[in-house]
mmCIF file of C-alpha atoms in Angstrom:
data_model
loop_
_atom_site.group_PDB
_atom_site.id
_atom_site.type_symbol
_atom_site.label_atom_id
_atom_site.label_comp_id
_atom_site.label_asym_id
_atom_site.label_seq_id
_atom_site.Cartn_x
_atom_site.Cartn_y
_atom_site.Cartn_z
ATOM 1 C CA UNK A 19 6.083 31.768 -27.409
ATOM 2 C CA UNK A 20 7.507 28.188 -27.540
ATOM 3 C CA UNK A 21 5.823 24.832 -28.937
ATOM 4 C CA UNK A 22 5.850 22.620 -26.341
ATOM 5 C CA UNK A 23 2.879 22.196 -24.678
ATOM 6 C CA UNK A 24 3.664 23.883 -21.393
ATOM 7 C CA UNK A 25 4.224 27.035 -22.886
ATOM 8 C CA UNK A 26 0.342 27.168 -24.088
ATOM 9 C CA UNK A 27 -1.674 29.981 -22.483
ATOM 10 C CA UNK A 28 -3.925 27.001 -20.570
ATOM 11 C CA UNK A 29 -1.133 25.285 -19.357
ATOM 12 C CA UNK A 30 0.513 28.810 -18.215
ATOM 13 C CA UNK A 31 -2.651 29.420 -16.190
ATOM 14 C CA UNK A 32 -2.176 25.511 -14.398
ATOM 15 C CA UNK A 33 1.260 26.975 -13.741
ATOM 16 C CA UNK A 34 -0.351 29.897 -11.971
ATOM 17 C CA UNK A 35 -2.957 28.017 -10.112
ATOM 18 C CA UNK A 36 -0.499 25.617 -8.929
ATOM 19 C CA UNK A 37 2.035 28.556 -7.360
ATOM 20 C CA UNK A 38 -0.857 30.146 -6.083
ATOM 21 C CA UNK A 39 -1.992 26.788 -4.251
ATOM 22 C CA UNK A 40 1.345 26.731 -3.022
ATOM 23 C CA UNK A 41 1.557 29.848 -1.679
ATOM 24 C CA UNK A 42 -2.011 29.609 -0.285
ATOM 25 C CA UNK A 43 -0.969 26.944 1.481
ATOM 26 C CA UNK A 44 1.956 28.565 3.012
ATOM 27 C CA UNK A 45 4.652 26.241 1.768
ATOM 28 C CA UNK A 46 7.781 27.386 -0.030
ATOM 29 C CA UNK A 47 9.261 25.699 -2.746
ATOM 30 C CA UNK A 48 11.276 23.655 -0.658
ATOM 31 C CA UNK A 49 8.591 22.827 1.888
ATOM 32 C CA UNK A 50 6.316 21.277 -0.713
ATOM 33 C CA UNK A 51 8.889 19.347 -2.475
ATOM 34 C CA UNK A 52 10.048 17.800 0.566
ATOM 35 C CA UNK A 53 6.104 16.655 1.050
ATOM 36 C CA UNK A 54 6.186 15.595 -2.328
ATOM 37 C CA UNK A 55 9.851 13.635 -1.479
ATOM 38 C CA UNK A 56 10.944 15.833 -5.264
ATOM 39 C CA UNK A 57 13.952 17.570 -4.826
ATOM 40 C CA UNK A 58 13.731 21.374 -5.566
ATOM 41 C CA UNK A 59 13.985 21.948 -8.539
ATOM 42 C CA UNK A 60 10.919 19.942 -9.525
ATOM 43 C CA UNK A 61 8.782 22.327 -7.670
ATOM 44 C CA UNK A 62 10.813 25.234 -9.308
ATOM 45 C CA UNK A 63 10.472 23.407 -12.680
ATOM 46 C CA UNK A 64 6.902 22.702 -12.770
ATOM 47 C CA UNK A 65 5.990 26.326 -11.628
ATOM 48 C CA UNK A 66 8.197 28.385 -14.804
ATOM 49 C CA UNK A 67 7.056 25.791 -17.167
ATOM 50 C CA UNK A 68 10.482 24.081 -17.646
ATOM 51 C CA UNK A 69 8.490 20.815 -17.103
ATOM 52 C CA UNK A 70 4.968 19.332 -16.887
ATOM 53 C CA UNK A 71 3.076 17.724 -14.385
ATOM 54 C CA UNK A 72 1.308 14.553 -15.178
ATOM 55 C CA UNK A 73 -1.920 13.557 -13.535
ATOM 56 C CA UNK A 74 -0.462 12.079 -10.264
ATOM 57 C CA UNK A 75 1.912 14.176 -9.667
ATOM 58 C CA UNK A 76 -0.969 16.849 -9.971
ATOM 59 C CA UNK A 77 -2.922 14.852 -7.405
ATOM 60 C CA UNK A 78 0.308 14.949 -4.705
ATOM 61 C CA UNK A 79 0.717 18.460 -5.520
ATOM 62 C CA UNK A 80 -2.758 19.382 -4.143
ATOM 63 C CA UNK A 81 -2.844 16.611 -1.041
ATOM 64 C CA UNK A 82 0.292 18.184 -0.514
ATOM 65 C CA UNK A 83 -0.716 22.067 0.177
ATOM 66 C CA UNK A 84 -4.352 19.805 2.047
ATOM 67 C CA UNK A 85 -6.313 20.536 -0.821
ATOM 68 C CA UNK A 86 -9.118 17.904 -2.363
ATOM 69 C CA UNK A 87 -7.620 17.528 -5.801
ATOM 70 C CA UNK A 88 -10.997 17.792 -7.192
ATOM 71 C CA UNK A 89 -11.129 21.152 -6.142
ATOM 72 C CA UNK A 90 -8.151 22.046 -7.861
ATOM 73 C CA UNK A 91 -9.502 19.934 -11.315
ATOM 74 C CA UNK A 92 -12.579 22.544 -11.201
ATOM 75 C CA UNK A 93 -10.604 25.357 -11.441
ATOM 76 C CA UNK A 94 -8.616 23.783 -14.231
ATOM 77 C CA UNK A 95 -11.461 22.701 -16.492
ATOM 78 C CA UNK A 96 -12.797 26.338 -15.998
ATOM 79 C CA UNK A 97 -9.648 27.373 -17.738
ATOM 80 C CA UNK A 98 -10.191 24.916 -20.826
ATOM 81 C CA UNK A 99 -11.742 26.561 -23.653
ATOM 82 C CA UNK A 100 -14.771 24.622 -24.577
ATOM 83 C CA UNK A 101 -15.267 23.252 -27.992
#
């Protein structure tokens, strides 16, 4: 397993979550980055963990596949080990 932080098992299941919202959605890669106005390879990118997503682009992610962000955070901070 790497050290950066996108190779943690938490931020593997946000990689997850976000394909899955994706494909829920019924977008393809392509389809959502052109929403997003990313080229291609950021949607690619984000999704195999080559590179992270910061807060607002997490936000535009999930307005773009017409889900309430909020929603999305939920799921995420089920996946957060507590301390």
């Amino acid at each position: 397993m790497g050290t950066r932080p996108q190779h943690s098992p938490v931020y593997k299941q946000l990689q997850k979550l976000l394909r899955q919202q994706r494909l829920d959605s019924g977008l393809t890669q392509r389809a959502l980055a052109a929403r997003l106005k990313k080229p291609h390879s950021f949607v690619y990118k984000v999704e195999i963990g080559e590179r992270r997503i910061d807060p607002v682009e997490f936000v535009a992610w999930y307005r773009a596949c017409a889900v309430a962000p909020m929603n999305a955070l939920r799921a995420l901070d089920a996946l957060v080990p507590k301390r």
